């Protein structure tokens, strides 16, 4: 198999684009797709300071790597969830990545800052681990990015993530979530920071290949809490459809974005206010974060 | 397992309704769901003459059976496709069903009327067998129903059929098809007959159970041409999602119908005209049927 761009030995087939690429052209392809994502959705400008949410997995570390290669000013933010060996490995690999590139890494430990890890927070509040983790991540991502003066928060969501999330939302027609599912969400409150997903044009296996050929040392293990999650079932199902008809995920998610653009679903009608306790943006009177923390404080 | 309605021995679990039913209550359930479908979508009235498209499979024969039990005036229409043993068996079982109930069955043979079976028509026109079959069925269903003065044509599409068709249309965002996917399509041209799908509220396994407990002798074999079809892949994928979360298909299709109602997608803006050759309704100058038949006439 030869690279369709330069004729060298190919390392990756990309069936949905009917092409194959060598190592150099894979890097070119990934960088071009990210540049196009940034441009098409006006994600950020050259002077902006970007906070990259890094879990230690292939997606977030590759995103950070790409943004640095493209010359952007970045720092990383890692949330320590406190899920045993998985979280320790994630922190270790994230820190090693930052050190090797001499870039700033902000580490936020739930155990130290909130007084409890994700599993304990979930138990105290009768939520699933994924739900408690989601609240902690969204809250801290936004607050830290805002307080430290970053212009934008970037996450490593890829095409597979977005397509499977879209499938989940459409199977149950969750209009509110559909309206908010976009590669870039602008700041609709003074304490909200803009959120962007520069990898949305790239499939999971393309990013894995990028991480491997660039020797990015990432955590391979999946989060042990994600076993049996709806997200994984939706991904499995989309992989089955993709195998049957390459390009299905792409057509599904990009077709949705086209429709969204035509209908101008900006989600601007959502009422965002300040939390009565912490002052952070929320759609409720008291935000989910504060309601979870209340339980920690009153725990026996 | 006991019937949730009467306490008798249950023969079928219906997880999405969190219930289980015995033979008598299964029949009650099926009849009630069909009555509700007819009522909710104003499919037809007691005095109407209904032509039931019958392939010989569990869905169409069960539909015919149910409509007769509900006291409607029906006749069956069977298209002989000429796909070897499968078509012979289908015709045989359909004819036996009609005979046993002393109801009229109209049989239309493609070989005799159009001069070629589905496989030959497909080859002559470079279409897939499913595409050629679809054109022949739609055309003859409508023409025969209209010419013989029926008020409505009923087909045996069930919830699984509609959900998997919806999934296929949404994965590629086929707006035109989405607008036309409804349990009842009114006649928007003087030569068009109203089309209805009275089984859309019932899952495939519920109809199979109905056919079995009522000793309806149907063709179990799937059409040999459908192997590997997108429809079957979509069904497989929906079954996987349904196993993970019972009620997924129902929520997906019914949620779509709710949205469709809210948006009033009646498909009324579609331009239907008369075919320049045969006078039947079509969106093109010459209809697909006539374009296929042209090839039969000019074949060497």
Coordinates of C-alpha atoms in Angstrom, one line a residue:
Chain A
X1 CA 0.0 0.0 0.0
X2 CA 1.5 3.4 -1.1
X3 CA 0.8 6.9 0.1
X4 CA -1.7 8.5 -2.3
X5 CA 0.0 11.9 -1.8
X6 CA 3.7 11.2 -2.2
X7 CA 4.0 7.5 -3.2
X8 CA 6.0 6.5 0.0
X9 CA 5.1 3.4 2.0
X10 CA 1.6 4.1 3.5
X11 CA 0.9 3.5 7.3
X12 CA -2.8 4.3 7.3
X13 CA -5.7 3.7 5.0
X14 CA -8.5 6.4 5.3
X15 CA -11.4 4.7 3.5
X16 CA -13.9 7.5 3.9
X17 CA -11.5 9.8 2.0
X18 CA -10.6 7.0 -0.3
X19 CA -6.9 7.5 0.4
X20 CA -3.8 6.2 2.2
X21 CA -1.0 8.1 3.8
X22 CA 2.7 7.6 4.9
X23 CA 4.0 9.0 8.2
X24 CA 4.9 12.5 6.9
X25 CA 1.6 12.8 5.0
X26 CA -0.4 11.5 8.0
X27 CA 1.0 14.4 10.0
X28 CA 0.2 16.8 7.2
X29 CA -3.3 15.4 7.0
X30 CA -3.9 15.8 10.7
X31 CA -2.6 19.3 10.9
X32 CA -4.6 20.4 7.9
X33 CA -7.8 18.9 9.3
X34 CA -7.2 20.8 12.6
X35 CA -6.4 24.0 10.8
X36 CA -9.6 23.7 8.8
X37 CA -11.6 23.0 11.9
X38 CA -10.1 26.1 13.6
X39 CA -10.8 28.2 10.5
X40 CA -14.3 26.9 9.7
X41 CA -15.6 27.4 13.2
X42 CA -13.6 30.5 14.1
X43 CA -12.3 28.7 17.1
X44 CA -9.4 31.0 18.0
X45 CA -6.8 33.4 16.6
X46 CA -3.0 33.3 16.7
X47 CA -2.6 35.6 19.7
X48 CA -5.2 33.7 21.9
X49 CA -4.2 31.7 25.0
X50 CA -5.6 28.2 24.8
X51 CA -6.2 25.9 27.8
X52 CA -6.2 22.3 26.6
X53 CA -8.1 19.8 28.8
X54 CA -5.8 16.8 29.0
X55 CA -6.8 13.4 30.3
X56 CA -3.6 11.7 29.3
X57 CA -5.4 9.7 26.5
X58 CA -4.4 9.7 22.8
X59 CA -6.9 12.4 21.8
X60 CA -6.1 15.1 24.3
X61 CA -2.3 14.6 24.2
X62 CA -2.4 14.6 20.4
X63 CA -4.5 17.8 20.3
X64 CA -2.0 19.5 22.6
X65 CA 0.8 18.3 20.4
X66 CA -0.9 19.5 17.2
X67 CA -1.7 23.0 18.7
X68 CA 1.9 23.5 19.7
X69 CA 3.1 22.4 16.3
X70 CA 0.8 25.0 14.8
X71 CA 2.5 27.6 17.0
X72 CA -0.4 28.4 19.4
X73 CA 0.2 29.5 23.0
X74 CA -1.1 26.7 25.2
X75 CA -1.2 25.3 28.7
X76 CA -2.6 22.0 29.8
X77 CA -5.2 21.3 32.5
X78 CA -5.4 17.9 34.1
X79 CA -8.1 16.9 36.6
X80 CA -7.1 14.1 38.9
X81 CA -10.3 12.1 39.4
X82 CA -8.9 9.7 42.0
X83 CA -9.9 6.5 40.2
X84 CA -7.0 4.3 41.5
X85 CA -4.4 3.1 39.1
X86 CA -6.1 4.5 36.0
X87 CA -5.9 8.1 37.4
X88 CA -2.3 7.7 38.6
X89 CA -1.2 6.6 35.2
X90 CA -3.2 9.3 33.5
X91 CA -1.5 12.0 35.7
X92 CA 1.9 10.5 35.3
X93 CA 1.7 10.4 31.5
X94 CA 0.2 13.9 31.2
X95 CA 3.0 15.3 33.4
X96 CA 5.7 13.5 31.5
X97 CA 4.3 14.9 28.2
X98 CA 4.2 18.5 29.6
X99 CA 7.8 18.2 31.0
X100 CA 9.2 16.8 27.8
X101 CA 7.9 19.8 25.9
X102 CA 8.5 22.3 28.7
X103 CA 4.9 23.6 28.7
X104 CA 2.8 24.6 31.7
X105 CA 0.5 22.0 33.2
X106 CA -2.2 22.9 35.7
X107 CA -3.2 20.0 37.9
X108 CA -6.4 20.0 39.8
X109 CA -7.0 17.2 42.3
X110 CA -10.6 16.5 43.3
X111 CA -9.4 14.8 46.5
X112 CA -7.5 18.0 47.5
X113 CA -9.7 20.7 46.2
X114 CA -13.2 19.2 46.5
X115 CA -12.4 16.9 49.4
X116 CA -13.4 13.7 47.6
X117 CA -12.6 11.7 44.5
X118 CA -15.1 11.0 41.7
X119 CA -16.3 7.6 43.1
X120 CA -17.0 9.1 46.5
X121 CA -18.7 12.1 45.0
X122 CA -20.9 9.8 43.0
X123 CA -21.8 7.7 46.0
X124 CA -22.6 10.7 48.2
X125 CA -25.0 12.1 45.6
X126 CA -26.5 9.0 44.1
X127 CA -25.2 9.8 40.7
X128 CA -23.3 7.6 38.3
X129 CA -19.6 8.0 38.3
X130 CA -19.8 9.4 34.7
X131 CA -22.4 12.0 35.8
X132 CA -20.4 13.2 38.8
X133 CA -17.2 13.2 36.7
X134 CA -18.9 15.3 34.0
X135 CA -20.1 18.0 36.4
X136 CA -16.6 18.2 38.1
X137 CA -14.9 18.4 34.7
X138 CA -17.2 21.0 33.1
X139 CA -17.2 23.2 36.2
X140 CA -13.4 23.2 36.8
X141 CA -12.5 23.4 33.1
X142 CA -14.6 26.6 32.8
X143 CA -13.7 28.2 36.1
X144 CA -10.0 27.6 35.8
X145 CA -9.8 28.8 32.2
X146 CA -11.8 31.9 33.1
X147 CA -9.9 32.7 36.4
X148 CA -6.5 32.3 34.7
X149 CA -7.4 34.5 31.8
X150 CA -7.5 31.9 29.0
X151 CA -9.4 32.9 25.8
X152 CA -10.7 29.4 25.1
X153 CA -10.8 25.9 26.4
X154 CA -10.0 23.1 23.9
X155 CA -11.0 19.5 24.4
X156 CA -9.9 16.4 22.4
X157 CA -13.3 15.2 21.2
X158 CA -13.0 13.5 17.8
X159 CA -15.4 12.5 15.0
X160 CA -16.3 9.2 16.7
X161 CA -17.1 11.0 20.0
X162 CA -19.3 13.5 18.3
X163 CA -21.0 11.1 16.0
X164 CA -21.8 8.7 18.9
X165 CA -23.0 11.5 21.1
X166 CA -25.2 12.7 18.2
X167 CA -26.6 9.2 17.8
X168 CA -27.4 9.0 21.5
X169 CA -29.2 12.4 21.4
X170 CA -31.1 11.6 18.2
X171 CA -32.3 8.1 19.3
X172 CA -34.1 9.9 22.1
X173 CA -34.6 13.2 20.3
X174 CA -33.0 15.3 23.1
X175 CA -33.6 18.7 21.5
X176 CA -31.7 20.7 24.2
X177 CA -28.6 18.6 23.8
X178 CA -28.9 18.6 20.0
X179 CA -28.9 22.4 20.0
X180 CA -25.7 22.5 22.1
X181 CA -23.7 19.9 20.1
X182 CA -21.3 21.9 18.0
X183 CA -17.5 22.1 17.4
X184 CA -17.4 25.6 19.0
X185 CA -19.6 27.0 21.7
X186 CA -19.3 30.7 22.3
X187 CA -19.3 32.3 25.8
X188 CA -22.9 33.3 26.5
X189 CA -22.2 34.6 30.0
X190 CA -19.4 36.8 31.4
X191 CA -18.0 33.9 33.4
X192 CA -18.3 31.3 30.6
X193 CA -15.2 30.6 28.5
X194 CA -15.6 29.6 24.8
X195 CA -15.3 25.8 24.3
X196 CA -13.8 24.3 21.1
X197 CA -13.2 20.8 19.7
X198 CA -10.5 21.1 17.1
X199 CA -10.3 17.3 16.4
X200 CA -13.9 16.9 15.3
X201 CA -12.9 16.3 11.7
X202 CA -10.6 13.4 12.6
X203 CA -11.7 9.8 13.3
X204 CA -10.5 8.0 16.4
X205 CA -8.2 5.6 14.5
X206 CA -6.6 8.5 12.6
X207 CA -5.7 10.2 15.9
X208 CA -4.4 6.9 17.3
X209 CA -2.2 6.6 14.3
X210 CA -1.0 10.2 14.8
X211 CA -0.1 9.5 18.5
X212 CA 1.7 6.3 17.6
X213 CA 3.8 7.6 14.8
X214 CA 4.8 10.7 16.9
X215 CA 5.7 8.5 19.9
X216 CA 3.2 10.2 22.1
X217 CA 3.1 8.1 25.3
X218 CA -0.6 8.0 26.3
X219 CA -2.8 5.9 28.6
X220 CA -4.1 3.1 26.6
X221 CA -6.4 1.8 29.3
X222 CA -10.0 3.1 29.1
X223 CA -11.5 4.6 32.2
X224 CA -12.7 1.6 34.2
X225 CA -16.0 3.4 34.9
X226 CA -16.9 3.6 31.2
X227 CA -17.4 -0.2 30.8
X228 CA -21.0 -0.8 29.5
X229 CA -21.7 2.9 29.0
X230 CA -24.2 4.0 26.4
X231 CA -21.4 6.0 24.7
X232 CA -19.4 2.7 24.1
X233 CA -22.5 0.9 22.7
X234 CA -23.2 3.8 20.4
X235 CA -19.5 3.7 19.2
X236 CA -19.7 0.0 18.6
X237 CA -22.9 0.4 16.6
X238 CA -21.4 3.2 14.5
X239 CA -18.3 1.1 13.8
X240 CA -20.6 -1.6 12.5
X241 CA -22.3 0.9 10.2
X242 CA -18.9 2.4 9.1
X243 CA -17.6 -1.1 8.3
X244 CA -20.6 -1.7 6.1
X245 CA -20.4 1.8 4.4
X246 CA -17.2 3.8 5.0
X247 CA -18.0 7.5 5.5
X248 CA -21.2 6.9 7.5
X249 CA -20.0 8.6 10.7
X250 CA -18.6 11.6 8.7
X251 CA -21.8 12.0 6.6
X252 CA -23.9 11.6 9.8
X253 CA -22.1 14.3 11.8
X254 CA -21.3 16.7 9.0
X255 CA -24.8 16.4 7.7
X256 CA -26.1 17.3 11.1
X257 CA -23.8 20.4 11.2
X258 CA -25.1 21.5 7.8
X259 CA -28.7 21.3 9.0
X260 CA -27.8 23.0 12.2
X261 CA -26.2 25.9 10.3
X262 CA -29.3 26.2 8.1
X263 CA -31.6 26.2 11.1
X264 CA -29.3 28.5 13.1
X265 CA -29.5 26.6 16.3
X266 CA -27.2 28.7 18.3
X267 CA -28.6 27.7 21.7
X268 CA -28.7 31.4 22.4
X269 CA -32.1 31.2 24.0
X270 CA -30.8 29.3 26.9
X271 CA -31.1 31.3 30.2
X272 CA -27.7 31.4 31.9
X273 CA -27.4 33.0 35.3
X274 CA -25.0 33.1 38.1
X275 CA -25.1 30.4 40.8
X276 CA -26.5 31.8 44.1
X277 CA -23.7 30.1 46.0
X278 CA -20.5 30.2 43.9
X279 CA -21.4 32.8 41.2
X280 CA -20.4 30.5 38.4
X281 CA -22.6 30.3 35.3
X282 CA -25.5 27.8 35.5
X283 CA -29.0 27.3 34.1
X284 CA -30.4 26.5 37.7
X285 CA -30.5 28.7 40.8
X286 CA -27.8 26.7 42.4
X287 CA -25.3 24.9 40.1
X288 CA -24.8 21.1 40.0
X289 CA -21.3 21.5 41.4
X290 CA -22.5 23.3 44.5
X291 CA -25.2 20.8 45.0
X292 CA -22.7 18.0 44.9
X293 CA -20.2 19.8 47.2
X294 CA -23.0 20.4 49.7
X295 CA -23.3 16.6 50.2
X296 CA -19.5 16.4 50.7
X297 CA -19.7 19.0 53.5
X298 CA -22.6 17.3 55.3
X299 CA -21.3 13.8 54.9
X300 CA -20.9 12.0 58.2
Chain B
X1 CA -43.8 -15.7 33.8
X2 CA -47.4 -14.6 34.2
X3 CA -49.6 -12.4 32.0
X4 CA -49.7 -8.9 33.5
X5 CA -53.2 -8.4 32.4
X6 CA -55.0 -11.6 33.4
X7 CA -52.5 -13.7 35.4
X8 CA -52.5 -16.6 32.9
X9 CA -49.3 -18.2 31.6
X10 CA -47.5 -15.5 29.6
X11 CA -46.1 -16.4 26.1
X12 CA -44.4 -13.1 25.3
X13 CA -42.5 -10.5 27.3
X14 CA -42.8 -6.9 26.0
X15 CA -39.9 -5.2 27.8
X16 CA -40.5 -1.7 26.3
X17 CA -44.0 -1.7 27.8
X18 CA -42.7 -3.4 30.9
X19 CA -45.3 -6.2 30.5
X20 CA -45.9 -9.8 29.5
X21 CA -49.0 -11.3 27.9
X22 CA -50.7 -14.7 27.5
X23 CA -52.2 -15.8 24.1
X24 CA -55.5 -14.1 24.6
X25 CA -54.0 -10.9 25.8
X26 CA -51.4 -10.9 23.0
X27 CA -54.3 -10.9 20.5
X28 CA -56.0 -8.2 22.5
X29 CA -52.8 -6.1 22.6
X30 CA -52.1 -6.5 18.8
X31 CA -55.7 -5.6 17.9
X32 CA -55.7 -2.6 20.3
X33 CA -52.4 -1.3 18.8
X34 CA -53.8 -1.6 15.3
X35 CA -57.0 0.1 16.3
X36 CA -55.0 2.9 17.9
X37 CA -52.8 3.3 14.7
X38 CA -55.9 3.5 12.5
X39 CA -57.5 6.0 14.8
X40 CA -54.5 8.2 15.5
X41 CA -53.6 8.6 11.8
X42 CA -57.2 8.5 10.4
X43 CA -56.2 5.6 8.2
X44 CA -59.6 4.5 7.0
X45 CA -63.3 4.3 8.1
X46 CA -65.5 1.2 8.6
X47 CA -67.1 1.5 5.1
X48 CA -63.8 1.7 3.2
X49 CA -62.5 -1.0 0.9
X50 CA -58.9 -1.8 1.8
X51 CA -56.4 -3.5 -0.5
X52 CA -53.7 -5.3 1.6
X53 CA -50.3 -5.8 0.0
X54 CA -49.4 -9.4 0.9
X55 CA -46.0 -10.8 0.4
X56 CA -46.7 -14.0 2.2
X57 CA -44.5 -13.1 5.2
X58 CA -45.6 -12.8 8.8
X59 CA -46.2 -9.1 8.7
X60 CA -48.5 -8.8 5.7
X61 CA -50.5 -12.0 6.5
X62 CA -50.9 -10.9 10.2
X63 CA -52.1 -7.5 9.1
X64 CA -54.6 -9.0 6.7
X65 CA -55.8 -11.3 9.5
X66 CA -56.1 -8.4 12.0
X67 CA -58.0 -6.2 9.6
X68 CA -60.5 -9.0 8.9
X69 CA -60.9 -9.7 12.7
X70 CA -61.7 -6.0 13.1
X71 CA -64.4 -6.3 10.5
X72 CA -63.0 -4.4 7.6
X73 CA -63.7 -5.1 4.0
X74 CA -60.4 -6.3 2.5
X75 CA -58.8 -7.9 -0.5
X76 CA -55.2 -9.0 -0.9
X77 CA -52.7 -8.1 -3.6
X78 CA -49.8 -10.4 -4.2
X79 CA -47.0 -9.5 -6.7
X80 CA -45.2 -12.5 -8.1
X81 CA -41.6 -11.4 -8.4
X82 CA -40.2 -14.5 -10.0
X83 CA -37.3 -15.0 -7.6
X84 CA -37.3 -18.9 -7.9
X85 CA -38.3 -21.0 -4.9
X86 CA -38.8 -18.0 -2.6
X87 CA -41.4 -16.5 -4.8
X88 CA -43.2 -19.8 -5.4
X89 CA -43.5 -20.4 -1.7
X90 CA -44.6 -16.9 -1.1
X91 CA -47.4 -17.2 -3.7
X92 CA -48.4 -20.6 -2.4
X93 CA -48.8 -19.5 1.3
X94 CA -50.5 -16.3 0.3
X95 CA -53.1 -18.2 -1.8
X96 CA -53.6 -20.8 0.9
X97 CA -54.3 -18.0 3.5
X98 CA -56.8 -16.3 1.2
X99 CA -58.5 -19.6 0.4
X100 CA -58.8 -20.6 4.0
X101 CA -60.6 -17.4 4.8
X102 CA -62.5 -17.2 1.6
X103 CA -61.3 -13.7 0.8
X104 CA -60.4 -12.2 -2.6
X105 CA -56.7 -12.4 -3.6
X106 CA -55.5 -10.5 -6.7
X107 CA -52.3 -11.9 -8.1
X108 CA -50.0 -9.9 -10.4
X109 CA -47.2 -11.7 -12.0
X110 CA -44.3 -9.6 -13.3
X111 CA -43.3 -12.4 -15.7
X112 CA -46.8 -12.3 -17.3
X113 CA -47.7 -8.7 -17.1
X114 CA -44.3 -6.9 -17.5
X115 CA -42.7 -9.7 -19.5
X116 CA -39.8 -10.2 -17.1
X117 CA -39.2 -11.1 -13.4
X118 CA -37.4 -8.8 -10.9
X119 CA -33.9 -10.3 -11.5
X120 CA -34.2 -9.8 -15.3
X121 CA -35.6 -6.3 -14.9
X122 CA -32.7 -5.4 -12.5
X123 CA -30.1 -6.7 -15.0
X124 CA -31.7 -4.9 -18.0
X125 CA -31.7 -1.6 -16.2
X126 CA -28.5 -1.8 -14.2
X127 CA -30.4 -1.4 -10.9
X128 CA -30.1 -3.5 -7.8
X129 CA -32.8 -6.2 -7.5
X130 CA -34.3 -4.3 -4.5
X131 CA -34.5 -1.1 -6.5
X132 CA -36.3 -2.8 -9.4
X133 CA -38.6 -4.6 -7.0
X134 CA -39.4 -1.4 -5.2
X135 CA -40.5 0.4 -8.4
X136 CA -42.6 -2.6 -9.6
X137 CA -44.3 -2.9 -6.2
X138 CA -45.0 0.8 -5.7
X139 CA -46.3 1.2 -9.2
X140 CA -48.6 -1.9 -9.3
X141 CA -49.8 -1.5 -5.7
X142 CA -51.0 2.0 -6.5
X143 CA -52.3 1.4 -10.0
X144 CA -54.3 -1.8 -9.1
X145 CA -55.7 -0.2 -5.9
X146 CA -56.8 2.8 -7.9
X147 CA -58.2 1.0 -11.0
X148 CA -60.2 -1.4 -8.9
X149 CA -61.7 1.3 -6.8
X150 CA -60.1 0.6 -3.4
X151 CA -60.0 3.5 -0.9
X152 CA -56.7 2.7 0.6
X153 CA -53.6 0.5 0.3
X154 CA -52.3 -1.1 3.5
X155 CA -48.8 -2.5 3.9
X156 CA -47.4 -4.6 6.7
X157 CA -44.5 -2.4 7.8
X158 CA -43.8 -2.7 11.5
X159 CA -42.0 -0.6 14.1
X160 CA -38.6 -2.3 13.3
X161 CA -39.1 -1.6 9.6
X162 CA -39.9 2.1 10.2
X163 CA -37.2 2.6 12.8
X164 CA -34.5 1.1 10.6
X165 CA -35.7 3.0 7.6
X166 CA -35.6 6.2 9.7
X167 CA -32.1 5.4 10.9
X168 CA -30.9 4.9 7.3
X169 CA -32.5 8.2 6.3
X170 CA -31.0 10.1 9.3
X171 CA -27.5 8.7 9.0
X172 CA -27.4 10.4 5.6
X173 CA -29.9 13.2 6.4
X174 CA -32.1 12.4 3.4
X175 CA -34.6 15.2 3.9
X176 CA -36.9 14.2 1.0
X177 CA -37.3 10.7 2.4
X178 CA -37.6 11.9 6.0
X179 CA -40.6 14.1 4.9
X180 CA -42.3 11.2 3.3
X181 CA -41.8 8.7 6.2
X182 CA -45.2 8.5 7.9
X183 CA -47.7 5.9 9.0
X184 CA -50.3 7.4 6.6
X185 CA -49.7 9.2 3.3
X186 CA -52.7 10.9 1.8
X187 CA -53.4 10.8 -2.0
X188 CA -51.9 14.0 -3.4
X189 CA -52.9 13.3 -7.0
X190 CA -56.1 12.0 -8.6
X191 CA -54.5 8.7 -9.5
X192 CA -52.7 8.2 -6.2
X193 CA -54.3 6.0 -3.6
X194 CA -53.8 6.7 0.1
X195 CA -51.1 4.4 1.7
X196 CA -51.2 3.3 5.4
X197 CA -49.1 1.2 7.7
X198 CA -51.4 -0.1 10.5
X199 CA -48.7 -2.2 12.2
X200 CA -46.3 0.7 12.8
X201 CA -46.9 0.5 16.6
X202 CA -45.9 -3.2 16.8
X203 CA -42.4 -4.6 17.0
X204 CA -41.4 -7.4 14.7
X205 CA -41.2 -10.0 17.4
X206 CA -44.7 -9.1 18.6
X207 CA -46.0 -9.7 15.1
X208 CA -44.1 -13.0 14.8
X209 CA -45.7 -14.1 18.1
X210 CA -49.1 -13.1 16.8
X211 CA -48.6 -15.1 13.6
X212 CA -47.4 -18.1 15.6
X213 CA -50.1 -18.3 18.2
X214 CA -52.8 -17.8 15.5
X215 CA -51.3 -20.6 13.3
X216 CA -50.8 -18.2 10.4
X217 CA -48.6 -20.2 7.9
X218 CA -46.1 -17.7 6.6
X219 CA -42.9 -17.8 4.6
X220 CA -40.1 -17.8 7.1
X221 CA -37.3 -17.5 4.5
X222 CA -36.1 -13.9 4.0
X223 CA -36.0 -12.8 0.4
X224 CA -32.6 -14.1 -0.9
X225 CA -31.9 -10.7 -2.5
X226 CA -32.0 -8.9 0.8
X227 CA -28.8 -10.6 2.2
X228 CA -26.3 -7.8 3.1
X229 CA -28.8 -5.0 2.5
X230 CA -28.5 -1.8 4.4
X231 CA -31.9 -2.4 5.9
X232 CA -30.7 -5.6 7.6
X233 CA -27.6 -3.9 8.9
X234 CA -29.7 -1.1 10.3
X235 CA -32.0 -3.6 11.9
X236 CA -29.1 -5.5 13.5
X237 CA -27.8 -2.2 14.9
X238 CA -31.1 -1.2 16.3
X239 CA -31.5 -4.6 17.9
X240 CA -28.2 -4.1 19.6
X241 CA -29.3 -0.7 20.9
X242 CA -32.7 -2.2 22.0
X243 CA -31.0 -5.0 23.9
X244 CA -28.9 -2.4 25.8
X245 CA -31.9 -0.1 26.4
X246 CA -35.4 -1.5 25.8
X247 CA -37.7 1.0 24.2
X248 CA -35.0 2.6 22.0
X249 CA -36.7 1.8 18.7
X250 CA -40.1 3.0 20.0
X251 CA -38.6 6.3 21.5
X252 CA -36.7 6.9 18.3
X253 CA -39.5 6.4 15.8
X254 CA -42.3 7.9 17.9
X255 CA -40.1 10.9 18.9
X256 CA -39.6 11.4 15.2
X257 CA -43.3 11.4 14.5
X258 CA -43.9 13.9 17.3
X259 CA -41.3 16.3 15.8
X260 CA -42.7 15.7 12.3
X261 CA -46.2 16.7 13.6
X262 CA -44.8 19.8 15.3
X263 CA -43.0 20.8 12.0
X264 CA -46.0 19.8 9.9
X265 CA -43.9 18.0 7.3
X266 CA -46.8 16.8 5.1
X267 CA -44.7 16.6 2.0
X268 CA -47.4 18.6 0.2
X269 CA -44.9 20.7 -1.7
X270 CA -43.8 17.7 -3.8
X271 CA -44.7 18.2 -7.4
X272 CA -46.7 15.2 -8.7
X273 CA -47.7 15.0 -12.3
X274 CA -48.9 12.4 -14.8
X275 CA -46.4 10.3 -16.6
X276 CA -46.2 11.2 -20.2
X277 CA -46.4 7.6 -21.3
X278 CA -48.7 5.7 -18.9
X279 CA -50.5 8.6 -17.2
X280 CA -49.7 7.3 -13.7
X281 CA -48.6 9.7 -11.0
X282 CA -44.8 10.5 -10.9
X283 CA -42.4 13.3 -9.9
X284 CA -40.5 12.9 -13.3
X285 CA -41.7 13.5 -16.8
X286 CA -41.6 9.7 -17.5
X287 CA -42.1 7.4 -14.5
X288 CA -39.5 4.9 -13.3
X289 CA -41.8 2.0 -14.2
X290 CA -42.0 3.2 -17.9
X291 CA -38.3 3.7 -18.0
X292 CA -37.7 0.1 -16.9
X293 CA -40.4 -1.3 -19.2
X294 CA -38.7 0.5 -22.2
X295 CA -35.6 -1.6 -21.6
X296 CA -37.7 -4.8 -21.6
X297 CA -39.2 -3.9 -24.9
X298 CA -35.9 -3.0 -26.5
X299 CA -34.0 -6.0 -25.0
X300 CA -32.5 -8.3 -27.7

